[in-house]
Coordinates of C-alpha atoms and ligand atoms in Angstrom, one line a residue:
M194 CA -19.3 186.8 -152.1
S195 CA -21.3 186.4 -148.9
R196 CA -19.4 185.5 -145.8
F197 CA -21.4 184.2 -142.9
D198 CA -20.7 185.2 -139.4
S199 CA -22.8 182.6 -137.6
V200 CA -24.6 179.4 -138.1
D201 CA -27.9 181.2 -137.6
E202 CA -27.1 183.4 -140.6
V203 CA -26.6 180.3 -142.7
V204 CA -30.0 178.9 -141.5
E205 CA -31.6 182.1 -142.5
A206 CA -29.8 182.4 -145.9
L207 CA -30.7 178.8 -146.8
G208 CA -34.3 179.5 -145.7
E209 CA -34.5 182.5 -148.0
E210 CA -33.5 180.2 -150.9
G211 CA -36.2 177.7 -150.0
Y212 CA -33.9 175.2 -148.2
I213 CA -35.1 174.4 -144.7
A214 CA -32.1 173.5 -142.5
D215 CA -31.6 172.5 -138.9
T216 CA -28.7 173.7 -136.9
R217 CA -26.7 170.5 -137.4
L218 CA -26.9 170.9 -141.1
A219 CA -26.2 174.6 -141.1
T220 CA -23.2 174.2 -138.8
T221 CA -21.7 171.8 -141.4
V222 CA -22.4 174.3 -144.2
F223 CA -20.8 177.1 -142.1
L224 CA -17.7 175.0 -141.6
V225 CA -17.4 174.3 -145.3
T226 CA -17.3 178.0 -145.9
R227 CA -14.6 178.5 -143.3
M228 CA -12.4 175.4 -143.8
D229 CA -11.2 174.4 -147.2
K230 CA -12.6 170.9 -146.9
P231 CA -15.0 169.1 -149.2
L232 CA -18.3 168.1 -147.7
L233 CA -19.5 164.5 -148.1
I234 CA -23.2 164.1 -147.7
E235 CA -24.6 160.6 -147.3
G236 CA -28.2 159.5 -146.8
P237 CA -31.2 157.9 -148.4
A238 CA -32.7 159.1 -151.7
G239 CA -34.7 162.3 -151.7
V240 CA -33.6 163.8 -148.4
G241 CA -32.2 167.0 -150.0
K242 CA -28.5 166.1 -150.6
T243 CA -28.3 167.5 -154.2
E244 CA -30.6 170.4 -153.3
L245 CA -28.3 171.4 -150.5
A246 CA -25.4 171.9 -152.9
K247 CA -27.6 174.0 -155.1
A248 CA -28.7 176.1 -152.2
M249 CA -25.1 176.6 -151.1
A250 CA -24.3 178.0 -154.6
K251 CA -27.2 180.4 -154.3
I252 CA -26.4 181.7 -150.8
S253 CA -22.7 182.1 -151.6
G254 CA -23.4 183.7 -155.0
R255 CA -21.1 181.1 -156.6
R256 CA -21.6 179.3 -159.9
L257 CA -22.6 175.6 -159.5
L258 CA -20.6 173.1 -161.4
R259 CA -21.9 169.6 -161.4
L260 CA -20.3 166.3 -162.0
Q261 CA -22.9 163.6 -162.2
C262 CA -21.2 160.2 -161.5
Y263 CA -22.1 157.0 -163.1
E264 CA -20.8 153.5 -163.5
G265 CA -18.0 153.1 -166.1
Q266 CA -17.4 156.9 -166.2
D267 CA -13.8 157.7 -167.1
E268 CA -11.8 160.6 -165.9
T269 CA -11.9 162.5 -169.3
K270 CA -15.6 163.3 -168.4
A271 CA -14.5 164.6 -165.0
L272 CA -11.2 166.4 -165.9
Y273 CA -10.8 167.5 -169.5
E274 CA -10.8 166.3 -173.1
W275 CA -9.0 167.6 -176.1
D276 CA -11.5 169.2 -178.4
Y277 CA -10.9 166.9 -181.4
G278 CA -13.5 168.5 -183.6
K279 CA -11.9 171.9 -183.2
Q280 CA -8.4 170.6 -183.7
L281 CA -9.6 169.0 -187.0
L282 CA -11.4 172.2 -188.1
Y283 CA -8.2 174.3 -187.5
T284 CA -6.0 171.8 -189.4
Q285 CA -8.4 171.9 -192.4
I286 CA -8.6 175.7 -192.5
L287 CA -4.8 175.9 -192.1
R288 CA -4.1 173.1 -194.6
E289 CA -2.1 175.5 -196.8
K290 CA 0.0 176.8 -194.0
I291 CA 0.7 173.3 -192.8
G292 CA 1.6 172.4 -196.3
Q293 CA 4.2 175.1 -196.4
V294 CA 5.8 173.9 -193.2
V295 CA 6.5 170.5 -194.8
A296 CA 6.8 171.6 -198.4
D297 CA 10.6 171.2 -198.8
S298 CA 11.0 168.2 -196.5
P299 CA 13.3 165.7 -198.1
D300 CA 11.5 162.7 -196.7
L301 CA 8.6 161.6 -194.5
Q302 CA 10.7 161.3 -191.4
D303 CA 11.7 165.0 -191.7
A304 CA 8.1 166.1 -192.4
V305 CA 6.9 164.3 -189.2
E306 CA 9.6 165.9 -187.2
R307 CA 8.5 169.4 -188.5
I308 CA 4.9 168.8 -187.7
G309 CA 5.9 167.4 -184.3
A310 CA 7.7 170.6 -183.5
Q311 CA 4.4 172.5 -184.0
E312 CA 2.4 170.0 -181.8
S313 CA 2.1 172.4 -178.9
V314 CA 0.0 174.7 -181.0
F315 CA -2.7 172.1 -181.1
F316 CA -2.3 170.9 -177.5
S317 CA -2.7 174.3 -176.0
E318 CA -5.4 175.8 -173.8
R319 CA -7.3 176.8 -176.9
F320 CA -8.2 173.2 -177.7
L321 CA -8.8 172.1 -174.1
A322 CA -12.4 171.2 -173.2
S323 CA -12.7 171.6 -169.5
R324 CA -14.9 169.2 -167.6
P325 CA -16.2 170.0 -164.1
L326 CA -13.0 169.2 -162.1
L327 CA -10.7 171.2 -164.3
E328 CA -13.3 173.9 -164.7
S329 CA -13.6 174.3 -160.9
V330 CA -9.9 175.0 -160.5
R331 CA -9.6 177.0 -163.7
S332 CA -12.5 179.3 -163.0
K333 CA -11.7 182.9 -162.3
E334 CA -14.7 183.2 -160.1
P335 CA -15.1 180.9 -157.1
V336 CA -17.5 178.0 -157.6
V337 CA -19.4 175.3 -155.8
L338 CA -18.5 171.9 -157.2
L339 CA -21.1 169.2 -156.8
I340 CA -19.9 165.7 -157.3
D341 CA -23.2 164.0 -157.3
E342 CA -23.7 160.3 -156.5
V343 CA -20.0 159.6 -156.1
D344 CA -20.8 156.1 -154.9
R345 CA -21.8 155.3 -158.5
A346 CA -18.3 156.1 -159.9
D347 CA -15.6 153.4 -160.0
E348 CA -12.8 153.3 -157.6
A349 CA -10.4 154.6 -160.3
L350 CA -12.4 157.8 -160.7
E351 CA -12.6 158.1 -156.9
A352 CA -8.8 158.1 -156.9
V353 CA -8.7 160.9 -159.4
L354 CA -11.1 162.9 -157.3
L355 CA -9.0 162.4 -154.3
E356 CA -5.9 163.7 -156.0
T357 CA -7.8 166.8 -157.2
L358 CA -9.4 167.5 -153.9
A359 CA -6.2 167.1 -152.0
E360 CA -4.5 170.0 -153.7
Y361 CA -7.3 171.7 -155.6
Q362 CA -5.2 171.4 -158.7
V363 CA -5.2 169.6 -162.0
S364 CA -2.2 168.9 -164.2
V365 CA -2.5 168.8 -168.0
P366 CA 0.8 167.5 -169.1
E367 CA 0.9 169.4 -172.4
V368 CA -0.1 172.7 -170.9
G369 CA 0.8 172.8 -167.2
T370 CA -0.7 172.6 -163.8
F371 CA -3.9 174.6 -163.0
V372 CA -4.3 175.6 -159.3
A373 CA -7.5 177.1 -158.0
E374 CA -7.1 180.7 -157.1
Q375 CA -10.0 180.3 -154.6
P376 CA -10.7 176.8 -153.5
P377 CA -14.2 175.7 -154.6
Y378 CA -16.7 174.6 -152.1
V379 CA -16.9 170.9 -152.9
V380 CA -20.0 168.8 -152.1
L381 CA -20.0 165.1 -152.7
T382 CA -23.2 163.1 -152.3
S383 CA -23.6 159.4 -151.8
N384 CA -26.5 157.0 -151.5
N385 CA -24.2 154.5 -150.1
T386 CA -24.6 151.9 -152.8
R387 CA -21.0 151.0 -152.1
D388 CA -18.4 152.0 -149.5
L389 CA -16.3 155.0 -150.3
S390 CA -12.6 154.8 -149.6
A391 CA -11.4 155.7 -146.2
A392 CA -9.0 158.2 -147.8
L393 CA -11.9 160.1 -149.3
K394 CA -13.9 160.0 -146.2
R395 CA -10.9 161.2 -144.2
R396 CA -10.5 164.3 -146.3
C397 CA -14.1 165.4 -146.1
L398 CA -16.4 166.9 -143.5
H399 CA -19.1 164.4 -143.2
L400 CA -22.9 164.9 -142.9
F401 CA -25.4 162.2 -142.7
L402 CA -28.7 163.5 -143.9
D403 CA -31.6 161.4 -142.7
Y404 CA -35.3 161.9 -143.0
P405 CA -36.1 165.2 -141.2
S406 CA -38.0 165.7 -138.0
A407 CA -41.8 166.0 -138.4
Q408 CA -41.5 169.7 -137.7
R409 CA -38.9 170.3 -140.4
E410 CA -40.6 168.1 -142.9
L411 CA -43.8 170.1 -142.4
A412 CA -41.9 173.3 -142.8
I413 CA -40.4 172.0 -146.1
V414 CA -43.9 170.9 -147.3
K415 CA -45.3 174.3 -146.4
S416 CA -42.5 176.1 -148.2
K417 CA -43.3 174.4 -151.4
N418 CA -46.8 175.9 -151.6
T419 CA -48.4 172.6 -152.4
G420 CA -51.9 174.0 -151.9
L421 CA -52.8 171.6 -149.2
P422 CA -54.1 173.2 -146.0
D423 CA -51.5 173.3 -143.2
A424 CA -53.6 171.1 -140.8
L425 CA -53.8 168.4 -143.5
A426 CA -50.1 168.8 -144.3
A427 CA -49.2 168.2 -140.7
Q428 CA -51.4 165.0 -140.6
L429 CA -49.9 163.9 -143.9
V430 CA -46.4 164.3 -142.6
D431 CA -47.3 162.0 -139.7
V432 CA -48.7 159.4 -142.0
V433 CA -45.6 159.4 -144.1
R434 CA -43.4 159.1 -141.0
G435 CA -45.6 156.1 -140.1
L436 CA -45.0 154.6 -143.5
R437 CA -41.2 154.9 -143.0
E438 CA -41.5 152.8 -139.9
L439 CA -42.8 149.9 -142.1
E440 CA -40.3 147.5 -143.6
L441 CA -40.7 148.8 -147.1
R442 CA -38.4 148.2 -150.0
K443 CA -38.2 151.9 -150.7
A444 CA -39.2 154.2 -147.9
P445 CA -41.0 157.5 -149.0
S446 CA -38.7 160.5 -149.2
I447 CA -39.3 164.2 -148.7
S448 CA -39.9 164.7 -152.4
E449 CA -42.6 162.1 -152.2
T450 CA -44.3 163.7 -149.3
I451 CA -44.3 166.9 -151.3
D452 CA -45.8 165.1 -154.3
W453 CA -48.4 163.5 -152.1
A454 CA -49.4 166.9 -150.7
R455 CA -49.7 168.3 -154.2
T456 CA -51.8 165.3 -155.4
L457 CA -54.2 165.6 -152.5
A458 CA -54.5 169.4 -153.1
V459 CA -55.3 168.8 -156.8
L460 CA -58.0 166.4 -155.8
G461 CA -59.4 169.1 -153.4
V462 CA -59.2 166.9 -150.4
T463 CA -60.6 168.5 -147.2
E464 CA -60.1 165.5 -144.9
L465 CA -57.5 162.8 -144.8
T466 CA -59.2 159.4 -144.9
A467 CA -57.6 156.0 -145.3
G468 CA -59.7 155.7 -148.5
I469 CA -58.3 158.7 -150.3
L470 CA -54.7 158.0 -149.0
S471 CA -55.0 154.4 -150.3
D472 CA -56.2 155.6 -153.7
T473 CA -53.2 157.9 -154.0
A474 CA -50.6 155.8 -152.2
S475 CA -48.8 155.0 -155.4
V476 CA -47.5 158.5 -155.3
V477 CA -45.3 157.7 -152.3
V478 CA -44.6 153.9 -152.5
K479 CA -43.4 152.6 -155.8
Y480 CA -43.3 148.8 -155.5
D481 CA -46.4 146.7 -155.6
K482 CA -45.7 144.9 -152.4
D483 CA -44.9 148.2 -150.6
V484 CA -48.2 149.5 -151.8
R485 CA -50.0 146.6 -150.3
K486 CA -48.2 147.0 -147.0
A487 CA -48.9 150.7 -147.0
V488 CA -52.6 150.3 -147.8
S489 CA -53.1 147.8 -145.0
A490 CA -51.3 150.1 -142.5
L491 CA -53.0 153.4 -143.6
P492 CA -56.2 153.0 -141.5
R493 CA -54.1 152.6 -138.4
L494 CA -51.9 155.6 -139.4
V495 CA -54.8 157.9 -140.1
D496 CA -56.7 156.8 -137.0
P497 CA -54.7 154.9 -134.4
N498 CA -57.9 153.4 -132.9
A499 CA -59.0 151.9 -136.2
E500 CA -59.5 148.2 -136.6
V501 CA -56.7 146.9 -138.7
P502 CA -57.1 143.7 -140.7
E503 CA -54.4 141.1 -140.8
H504 CA -51.7 141.6 -143.4
D505 CA -53.3 140.3 -146.5
H506 CA -51.6 138.0 -149.0
G507 CA -52.8 139.3 -152.3
H508 CA -56.3 137.8 -152.4
G509 CA -58.9 140.0 -153.9
H510 CA -57.5 143.3 -152.8
G511 CA -58.0 145.1 -156.1
H512 CA -54.5 145.3 -157.3
G513 CA -54.9 142.8 -160.1
H514 CA -53.0 140.0 -158.4
G515 CA -55.8 138.0 -156.9
H516 CA -54.6 134.8 -158.6
G517 CA -51.7 133.2 -156.9
H518 CA -50.2 131.9 -153.7
D519 CA -46.7 132.0 -155.0
D520 CA -45.4 135.3 -153.5
S521 CA -42.6 135.7 -156.0
E522 CA -45.1 135.7 -158.8
V523 CA -47.4 138.1 -157.0
D524 CA -44.8 140.8 -156.4
G525 CA -42.9 140.4 -159.6
R526 CA -39.7 139.9 -157.6
A527 CA -38.0 137.8 -160.2
V528 CA -38.7 140.4 -162.9
R529 CA -37.3 143.2 -160.6
A530 CA -34.3 141.2 -159.6
G531 CA -33.5 140.7 -163.3
K532 CA -33.6 144.5 -163.9
D533 CA -31.6 145.5 -160.9
E534 CA -28.0 146.3 -161.8
P535 CA -25.4 144.1 -160.0
G536 CA -23.8 145.7 -157.0
R537 CA -26.5 148.3 -156.6
H538 CA -28.9 147.1 -154.0
D539 CA -27.1 144.2 -152.4
D540 CA -26.7 145.7 -148.9
G541 CA -30.3 146.6 -148.4
Y542 CA -29.2 150.1 -147.5
Y543 CA -31.9 152.3 -146.2
R544 CA -34.5 149.7 -146.7
T545 CA -34.4 150.0 -150.4
K546 CA -34.5 146.3 -150.6
D547 CA -37.3 144.0 -149.8
P548 CA -36.5 142.8 -146.3
D549 CA -38.4 139.6 -146.8
E550 CA -36.1 138.5 -149.6
P551 CA -33.2 136.1 -148.9
A552 CA -29.7 137.7 -149.1
P553 CA -28.4 137.7 -152.7
E554 CA -25.1 136.2 -153.8
P555 CA -22.3 138.7 -153.3
S556 CA -21.5 140.4 -156.5
T557 CA -18.1 140.1 -158.1
P558 CA -16.1 143.3 -157.9
R559 CA -15.8 145.2 -161.2
K560 CA -12.4 145.0 -162.9
V561 CA -10.6 148.2 -163.4
T562 CA -7.9 148.4 -166.1
A563 CA -4.5 149.6 -165.1
D564 CA -4.5 152.8 -167.1
R565 CA -7.8 154.1 -165.6
G566 CA -7.2 156.8 -163.1
A567 CA -3.6 157.2 -164.1
R568 CA -4.2 160.3 -166.2
S569 CA -3.2 163.9 -165.6
F570 CA -1.0 163.5 -162.6
G571 CA 2.7 163.8 -162.3
A572 CA 3.6 160.1 -162.6
N573 CA 1.9 160.0 -166.0
L574 CA 3.7 162.9 -167.6
G575 CA 6.2 160.8 -169.4
R576 CA 3.7 158.5 -171.0
R577 CA 1.5 161.4 -172.2
R578 CA 4.5 163.3 -173.6
A579 CA 5.6 160.1 -175.4
L580 CA 2.2 159.8 -177.2
Ligands
LIG148 N1 -34.3 170.8 -146.5 C1 -35.1 170.9 -147.6 N2 -35.7 172.1 -147.8 C2 -36.4 172.3 -149.0 N3 -36.7 171.3 -149.8 C3 -36.1 170.1 -149.6 C4 -35.3 169.9 -148.5 N4 -34.9 168.6 -148.5 C5 -35.5 168.0 -149.6 N5 -36.2 168.9 -150.2 C6 -37.0 168.6 -151.5 O1 -36.8 167.3 -151.8 C7 -36.4 167.2 -153.2 C8 -35.4 166.0 -153.3 O2 -34.2 166.5 -152.9 P1 -32.8 166.0 -153.6 O3 -33.0 165.8 -155.0 O4 -31.8 167.0 -153.1 O5 -32.6 164.6 -152.9 P2 -31.3 163.7 -152.9 O6 -31.0 163.5 -151.4 O7 -30.3 164.3 -153.7 O8 -31.9 162.4 -153.5 P3 -31.2 161.3 -154.5 O9 -30.3 160.6 -153.5 O10 -32.3 160.5 -155.0 O11 -30.5 162.1 -155.5 C9 -35.9 168.5 -153.6 O12 -36.3 168.8 -154.9 C10 -36.6 169.5 -152.7 O13 -37.8 169.9 -153.3
LIG149 MG1 -29.5 163.8 -155.5

């Protein structure tokens, strides 16, 4: 396993794997490799949070384990499950043998007792299906554990994560406690759709990844071999940065800059004009209203001396909405609002929400049942045994 002696070495190693880091980012990565602390990366979509965890796995020569979090996920998907199919298969193959064990039982009670005495055979490591958290502590080789989009998980799962990360151990009541021989590098990412607990934040090194500087973004675009000449790429990066200044519902991310560069290269563009950028703007802005805002700002962004028309209101601008004065009709706001999951976009984090819209009703917190999150740790041992 590589061990880095300096922050510069980390910058270099990440660069070799195609991840362009500045010293602030590399310093945090360096610290993760030296202190057994998880890293929590927060920031808007598409700024390289997930990619950093992948790059860390590559530069350290470690296997990457990924736990993708989602709403309603329970801890069995994070810790472990019993492999029911395998247990069933074994009992069928061993039917005769099992029959012999209970063959001379005088009554049902006695037969159940005898089978019960054999229970540990079926609740042994052989039938344990490890999920990423258990796998990360059980693995013989050190790993990088990516807990992606942790803000999407419920508080109950967050509590389970906290327990695991505190000790780098997982208890399986029927088998015992697994402790990591080598603590994994743990990377948690969050888009901040909800606040994470103070306890989780306290345990972690924290990195806020924002949109990069123009210089770093250009380096990233160049490193992707998009086919767009460097001079145009530099100009494009400035245009995207200009778009980020607008009050858009969803600001363009690094991945969208890369996509735009690729698109323009495919079209064989040799000069960036407001016209070609407008025609391809939907590569970087994904909401109708954002597209209109972007299109009206592009002439100014391409050429600061250009005459910029007043912000238009949807009349005859070629987007198929030249019919109405009712803005909510024009931008399909009602339709989108209906599709948005509750609790997702209500804080307007990172300008993902339309800033012109009124604040929504606060969403009701999701209810979590008492048994969620209570699995696999000491306090629960009695209950599991009694099952
Ligand atoms: N520093 C970087 N060096 C190289 N490529 C980068 C960098 N940052 C971002 N990228 C590019 O941007 C893309 C998006 O990054 P990534 O998927 O990691 O974003 P994210 O922050 O995890 O977004 P989300 O919150 O939507 O999951 C990557 O596939 C990668 O190509
Ligand atoms: Mg991601």
